[in-house]
């Protein structure tokens, strides 16, 4: 059975790129908002991995990460941050707070695919 990956990014173009590279090997779902993902999680849809942007309109990715890591039902879900923010101290903080990886945009889709495989096998 394919492992399930959720991507959260407010830019649909990123969703299309990531889908192109991950759709064949994984059950892939795209959401524009962390709020919709939380609603999905509350309905029992638990993914094997979440890939999340940081800057989004309804809820920031770092707040979403904290929400998951502070919730016993979701804290074991690995999260890869995919962001254009090059702030080293922020990257370190998010990794310390539980992000499994941090990938800078623009990114190489093949590198993303390899990092996903390392996180969820």
Short mmCIF file of N, CA and C in Angstrom, two decimals:
data_model
loop_
_atom_site.label_atom_id
_atom_site.label_comp_id
_atom_site.label_asym_id
_atom_site.label_seq_id
_atom_site.Cartn_x
_atom_site.Cartn_y
_atom_site.Cartn_z
N UNK A 1 0.85 -1.20 0.00
CA UNK A 1 0.00 0.00 0.00
C UNK A 1 0.88 1.25 0.00
N UNK A 2 0.51 2.22 -0.81
CA UNK A 2 1.27 3.46 -0.90
C UNK A 2 1.16 4.27 0.38
N UNK A 3 2.28 4.88 0.78
CA UNK A 3 2.26 5.78 1.93
C UNK A 3 1.62 7.09 1.51
N UNK A 4 0.95 7.74 2.48
CA UNK A 4 0.22 8.98 2.19
C UNK A 4 1.04 10.20 2.58
N UNK A 5 1.13 11.15 1.65
CA UNK A 5 1.82 12.41 1.87
C UNK A 5 0.85 13.56 1.63
N UNK A 6 0.89 14.53 2.54
CA UNK A 6 0.10 15.76 2.38
C UNK A 6 1.08 16.92 2.17
N UNK A 7 0.81 17.74 1.18
CA UNK A 7 1.56 18.97 0.95
C UNK A 7 0.64 20.14 1.28
N UNK A 8 1.17 21.09 2.06
CA UNK A 8 0.43 22.32 2.36
C UNK A 8 1.26 23.48 1.82
N UNK A 9 0.70 24.20 0.86
CA UNK A 9 1.37 25.37 0.30
C UNK A 9 0.29 26.23 -0.36
N UNK A 10 0.32 27.52 -0.12
CA UNK A 10 -0.71 28.39 -0.70
C UNK A 10 -0.49 28.66 -2.18
N UNK A 11 0.62 28.18 -2.73
CA UNK A 11 0.87 28.36 -4.17
C UNK A 11 0.59 27.04 -4.90
N UNK A 12 -0.46 27.05 -5.74
CA UNK A 12 -0.84 25.84 -6.47
C UNK A 12 0.27 25.31 -7.36
N UNK A 13 1.13 26.20 -7.87
CA UNK A 13 2.21 25.76 -8.75
C UNK A 13 3.17 24.81 -8.01
N UNK A 14 3.40 25.06 -6.73
CA UNK A 14 4.25 24.18 -5.93
C UNK A 14 3.56 22.82 -5.78
N UNK A 15 2.26 22.85 -5.56
CA UNK A 15 1.49 21.61 -5.46
C UNK A 15 1.60 20.77 -6.72
N UNK A 16 1.53 21.40 -7.87
CA UNK A 16 1.62 20.67 -9.14
C UNK A 16 3.01 20.06 -9.34
N UNK A 17 4.06 20.84 -9.01
CA UNK A 17 5.43 20.33 -9.16
C UNK A 17 5.66 19.12 -8.25
N UNK A 18 5.29 19.26 -6.99
CA UNK A 18 5.51 18.18 -6.04
C UNK A 18 4.68 16.96 -6.42
N UNK A 19 3.45 17.17 -6.85
CA UNK A 19 2.60 16.06 -7.27
C UNK A 19 3.23 15.29 -8.42
N UNK A 20 3.80 16.00 -9.37
CA UNK A 20 4.43 15.37 -10.52
C UNK A 20 5.52 14.38 -10.08
N UNK A 21 6.27 14.75 -9.06
CA UNK A 21 7.39 13.91 -8.62
C UNK A 21 7.02 12.86 -7.59
N UNK A 22 5.93 13.04 -6.86
CA UNK A 22 5.61 12.11 -5.78
C UNK A 22 4.37 11.24 -6.04
N UNK A 23 3.55 11.61 -7.01
CA UNK A 23 2.29 10.91 -7.27
C UNK A 23 2.43 9.42 -7.58
N UNK A 24 3.48 9.04 -8.29
CA UNK A 24 3.62 7.64 -8.71
C UNK A 24 3.93 6.71 -7.54
N UNK A 25 4.76 7.20 -6.61
CA UNK A 25 5.19 6.35 -5.49
C UNK A 25 4.37 6.49 -4.23
N UNK A 26 3.65 7.60 -4.12
CA UNK A 26 2.92 7.89 -2.88
C UNK A 26 1.49 8.28 -3.17
N UNK A 27 0.64 8.08 -2.18
CA UNK A 27 -0.73 8.59 -2.22
C UNK A 27 -0.61 10.06 -1.81
N UNK A 28 -0.78 10.97 -2.74
CA UNK A 28 -0.45 12.38 -2.55
C UNK A 28 -1.71 13.24 -2.48
N UNK A 29 -1.75 14.14 -1.50
CA UNK A 29 -2.87 15.09 -1.38
C UNK A 29 -2.30 16.50 -1.20
N UNK A 30 -2.95 17.45 -1.83
CA UNK A 30 -2.50 18.85 -1.76
C UNK A 30 -3.56 19.70 -1.09
N UNK A 31 -3.13 20.56 -0.15
CA UNK A 31 -4.02 21.50 0.52
C UNK A 31 -3.37 22.88 0.49
N UNK A 32 -4.20 23.92 0.37
CA UNK A 32 -3.69 25.29 0.38
C UNK A 32 -3.63 25.87 1.78
N UNK A 33 -4.19 25.17 2.77
CA UNK A 33 -4.29 25.74 4.11
C UNK A 33 -4.07 24.69 5.20
N UNK A 34 -3.26 25.01 6.22
CA UNK A 34 -3.09 24.11 7.36
C UNK A 34 -4.41 23.86 8.10
N UNK A 35 -5.31 24.84 8.08
CA UNK A 35 -6.60 24.69 8.75
C UNK A 35 -7.38 23.52 8.14
N UNK A 36 -7.36 23.41 6.82
CA UNK A 36 -8.05 22.29 6.15
C UNK A 36 -7.40 20.96 6.49
N UNK A 37 -6.08 20.97 6.65
CA UNK A 37 -5.38 19.73 7.02
C UNK A 37 -5.76 19.32 8.43
N UNK A 38 -5.85 20.28 9.35
CA UNK A 38 -6.26 19.97 10.72
C UNK A 38 -7.66 19.36 10.71
N UNK A 39 -8.57 19.92 9.93
CA UNK A 39 -9.92 19.35 9.81
C UNK A 39 -9.85 17.92 9.29
N UNK A 40 -8.98 17.68 8.32
CA UNK A 40 -8.79 16.36 7.73
C UNK A 40 -8.24 15.38 8.79
N UNK A 41 -7.27 15.83 9.58
CA UNK A 41 -6.69 15.01 10.63
C UNK A 41 -7.76 14.64 11.66
N UNK A 42 -8.59 15.61 12.01
CA UNK A 42 -9.64 15.38 13.01
C UNK A 42 -10.68 14.36 12.54
N UNK A 43 -10.76 14.16 11.23
CA UNK A 43 -11.67 13.16 10.67
C UNK A 43 -10.99 11.79 10.54
N UNK A 44 -9.76 11.69 11.05
CA UNK A 44 -9.06 10.41 11.06
C UNK A 44 -8.15 10.14 9.88
N UNK A 45 -7.97 11.13 9.02
CA UNK A 45 -7.09 10.98 7.85
C UNK A 45 -5.66 11.30 8.26
N UNK A 46 -4.92 10.31 8.71
CA UNK A 46 -3.56 10.52 9.21
C UNK A 46 -2.55 10.13 8.14
N UNK A 47 -1.76 11.09 7.67
CA UNK A 47 -0.76 10.79 6.64
C UNK A 47 0.54 10.22 7.24
N UNK A 48 1.38 9.70 6.38
CA UNK A 48 2.69 9.22 6.80
C UNK A 48 3.70 10.36 6.87
N UNK A 49 3.39 11.46 6.16
CA UNK A 49 4.29 12.61 6.10
C UNK A 49 3.50 13.85 5.70
N UNK A 50 3.89 14.99 6.26
CA UNK A 50 3.34 16.28 5.83
C UNK A 50 4.51 17.14 5.38
N UNK A 51 4.36 17.77 4.23
CA UNK A 51 5.33 18.74 3.72
C UNK A 51 4.61 20.09 3.79
N UNK A 52 5.23 21.05 4.48
CA UNK A 52 4.53 22.32 4.71
C UNK A 52 5.40 23.53 4.42
N UNK A 53 4.78 24.51 3.78
CA UNK A 53 5.38 25.83 3.61
C UNK A 53 5.32 26.53 4.97
N UNK A 54 6.03 27.64 5.12
CA UNK A 54 5.96 28.41 6.36
C UNK A 54 4.97 29.57 6.22
N UNK A 55 5.13 30.37 5.19
CA UNK A 55 4.29 31.57 5.03
C UNK A 55 3.00 31.24 4.30
N UNK A 56 1.91 31.22 5.08
CA UNK A 56 0.58 30.97 4.51
C UNK A 56 -0.41 31.89 5.19
N UNK A 57 -1.50 32.26 4.48
CA UNK A 57 -2.41 33.27 5.00
C UNK A 57 -3.16 32.90 6.29
N UNK A 58 -3.76 31.73 6.39
CA UNK A 58 -4.62 31.43 7.53
C UNK A 58 -3.86 31.01 8.79
N UNK A 59 -2.75 30.31 8.60
CA UNK A 59 -1.96 29.83 9.73
C UNK A 59 -0.53 29.61 9.23
N UNK A 60 0.43 30.13 9.96
CA UNK A 60 1.82 29.99 9.56
C UNK A 60 2.28 28.53 9.76
N UNK A 61 3.21 28.09 8.92
CA UNK A 61 3.71 26.72 9.00
C UNK A 61 4.38 26.39 10.32
N UNK A 62 5.07 27.37 10.93
CA UNK A 62 5.71 27.08 12.21
C UNK A 62 4.66 26.90 13.31
N UNK A 63 3.55 27.64 13.24
CA UNK A 63 2.45 27.45 14.19
C UNK A 63 1.80 26.08 13.98
N UNK A 64 1.68 25.68 12.72
CA UNK A 64 1.12 24.36 12.40
C UNK A 64 2.01 23.25 12.96
N UNK A 65 3.32 23.41 12.77
CA UNK A 65 4.28 22.43 13.31
C UNK A 65 4.11 22.30 14.82
N UNK A 66 4.06 23.43 15.52
CA UNK A 66 3.88 23.41 16.97
C UNK A 66 2.55 22.75 17.37
N UNK A 67 1.49 23.05 16.61
CA UNK A 67 0.19 22.44 16.89
C UNK A 67 0.30 20.92 16.83
N UNK A 68 0.92 20.40 15.77
CA UNK A 68 1.04 18.95 15.62
C UNK A 68 1.91 18.33 16.71
N UNK A 69 3.05 18.96 16.96
CA UNK A 69 4.00 18.39 17.92
C UNK A 69 3.51 18.48 19.36
N UNK A 70 2.54 19.36 19.64
CA UNK A 70 1.96 19.47 20.98
C UNK A 70 0.67 18.68 21.13
N UNK A 71 0.29 17.92 20.10
CA UNK A 71 -0.93 17.14 20.12
C UNK A 71 -0.55 15.65 20.05
N UNK A 72 -0.83 14.90 21.10
CA UNK A 72 -0.42 13.49 21.18
C UNK A 72 -0.88 12.66 19.99
N UNK A 73 -2.04 12.96 19.45
CA UNK A 73 -2.58 12.18 18.34
C UNK A 73 -1.80 12.39 17.04
N UNK A 74 -1.11 13.53 16.92
CA UNK A 74 -0.45 13.87 15.66
C UNK A 74 1.07 14.05 15.77
N UNK A 75 1.62 14.03 16.97
CA UNK A 75 3.02 14.39 17.14
C UNK A 75 4.00 13.43 16.47
N UNK A 76 3.56 12.22 16.12
CA UNK A 76 4.46 11.27 15.47
C UNK A 76 4.51 11.45 13.94
N UNK A 77 3.66 12.32 13.39
CA UNK A 77 3.67 12.56 11.93
C UNK A 77 4.91 13.39 11.59
N UNK A 78 5.81 12.86 10.75
CA UNK A 78 6.98 13.67 10.36
C UNK A 78 6.56 14.84 9.47
N UNK A 79 7.26 15.95 9.64
CA UNK A 79 6.98 17.15 8.85
C UNK A 79 8.26 17.65 8.22
N UNK A 80 8.20 17.85 6.91
CA UNK A 80 9.30 18.49 6.18
C UNK A 80 8.84 19.91 5.88
N UNK A 81 9.65 20.88 6.26
CA UNK A 81 9.37 22.27 5.95
C UNK A 81 9.97 22.58 4.58
N UNK A 82 9.16 23.18 3.72
CA UNK A 82 9.58 23.56 2.36
C UNK A 82 9.34 25.06 2.26
N UNK A 83 10.41 25.86 2.33
CA UNK A 83 10.21 27.31 2.42
C UNK A 83 11.30 28.10 1.73
N UNK A 84 10.95 29.33 1.36
CA UNK A 84 11.95 30.23 0.77
C UNK A 84 12.68 31.02 1.84
N UNK A 85 12.30 30.85 3.10
CA UNK A 85 12.96 31.57 4.20
C UNK A 85 14.35 30.99 4.46
N UNK A 86 15.37 31.80 4.22
CA UNK A 86 16.74 31.34 4.38
C UNK A 86 17.31 31.66 5.76
N UNK A 87 16.49 32.09 6.67
CA UNK A 87 16.91 32.47 8.00
C UNK A 87 17.43 31.24 8.76
N UNK A 88 18.75 31.18 8.97
CA UNK A 88 19.38 30.02 9.59
C UNK A 88 18.85 29.76 10.99
N UNK A 89 18.69 30.81 11.79
CA UNK A 89 18.22 30.60 13.16
C UNK A 89 16.79 30.05 13.17
N UNK A 90 15.95 30.48 12.22
CA UNK A 90 14.59 29.95 12.13
C UNK A 90 14.61 28.49 11.72
N UNK A 91 15.47 28.14 10.75
CA UNK A 91 15.61 26.74 10.32
C UNK A 91 16.01 25.87 11.50
N UNK A 92 17.00 26.32 12.25
CA UNK A 92 17.48 25.55 13.40
C UNK A 92 16.35 25.40 14.43
N UNK A 93 15.64 26.50 14.70
CA UNK A 93 14.55 26.45 15.67
C UNK A 93 13.47 25.45 15.26
N UNK A 94 13.09 25.46 13.98
CA UNK A 94 12.05 24.54 13.51
C UNK A 94 12.52 23.08 13.57
N UNK A 95 13.78 22.85 13.27
CA UNK A 95 14.32 21.49 13.40
C UNK A 95 14.33 21.06 14.87
N UNK A 96 14.68 21.97 15.75
CA UNK A 96 14.66 21.68 17.19
C UNK A 96 13.24 21.42 17.68
N UNK A 97 12.26 22.10 17.08
CA UNK A 97 10.86 21.95 17.49
C UNK A 97 10.20 20.71 16.90
N UNK A 98 10.94 19.97 16.07
CA UNK A 98 10.40 18.70 15.61
C UNK A 98 10.28 18.50 14.12
N UNK A 99 10.66 19.49 13.31
CA UNK A 99 10.63 19.27 11.86
C UNK A 99 11.65 18.18 11.51
N UNK A 100 11.25 17.26 10.63
CA UNK A 100 12.14 16.17 10.22
C UNK A 100 13.22 16.67 9.25
N UNK A 101 12.91 17.71 8.51
CA UNK A 101 13.85 18.27 7.54
C UNK A 101 13.38 19.66 7.16
N UNK A 102 14.27 20.42 6.51
CA UNK A 102 13.96 21.78 6.07
C UNK A 102 14.60 21.94 4.70
N UNK A 103 13.78 22.18 3.70
CA UNK A 103 14.26 22.31 2.33
C UNK A 103 13.95 23.72 1.84
N UNK A 104 14.97 24.37 1.29
CA UNK A 104 14.81 25.74 0.78
C UNK A 104 14.22 25.75 -0.63
N UNK A 105 13.30 26.71 -0.87
CA UNK A 105 12.81 26.99 -2.22
C UNK A 105 13.73 28.04 -2.82
N UNK A 106 13.97 28.04 -4.10
CA UNK A 106 13.56 27.01 -5.04
C UNK A 106 14.29 25.70 -4.73
N UNK A 107 13.62 24.59 -4.97
CA UNK A 107 14.17 23.30 -4.61
C UNK A 107 14.27 22.41 -5.84
N UNK A 108 15.12 21.42 -5.75
CA UNK A 108 15.23 20.42 -6.80
C UNK A 108 14.23 19.31 -6.45
N UNK A 109 13.25 19.05 -7.30
CA UNK A 109 12.24 18.04 -6.99
C UNK A 109 12.83 16.64 -6.72
N UNK A 110 13.92 16.33 -7.39
CA UNK A 110 14.55 15.02 -7.15
C UNK A 110 15.16 14.97 -5.75
N UNK A 111 15.72 16.08 -5.30
CA UNK A 111 16.26 16.15 -3.94
C UNK A 111 15.12 15.98 -2.93
N UNK A 112 13.99 16.64 -3.18
CA UNK A 112 12.83 16.50 -2.31
C UNK A 112 12.41 15.03 -2.24
N UNK A 113 12.36 14.37 -3.37
CA UNK A 113 11.95 12.97 -3.44
C UNK A 113 12.89 12.08 -2.59
N UNK A 114 14.18 12.34 -2.68
CA UNK A 114 15.16 11.59 -1.90
C UNK A 114 14.99 11.85 -0.41
N UNK A 115 14.78 13.10 -0.05
CA UNK A 115 14.61 13.45 1.38
C UNK A 115 13.31 12.84 1.93
N UNK A 116 12.26 12.83 1.12
CA UNK A 116 11.00 12.19 1.54
C UNK A 116 11.26 10.71 1.82
N UNK A 117 11.95 10.07 0.90
CA UNK A 117 12.26 8.64 1.06
C UNK A 117 13.07 8.38 2.33
N UNK A 118 14.00 9.28 2.65
CA UNK A 118 14.80 9.12 3.87
C UNK A 118 13.94 9.26 5.13
N UNK A 119 12.94 10.12 5.07
CA UNK A 119 12.09 10.35 6.25
C UNK A 119 11.07 9.22 6.44
N UNK A 120 10.45 8.75 5.36
CA UNK A 120 9.39 7.74 5.53
C UNK A 120 9.69 6.38 4.89
N UNK A 121 10.87 6.24 4.32
CA UNK A 121 11.27 4.93 3.80
C UNK A 121 10.69 4.55 2.47
#
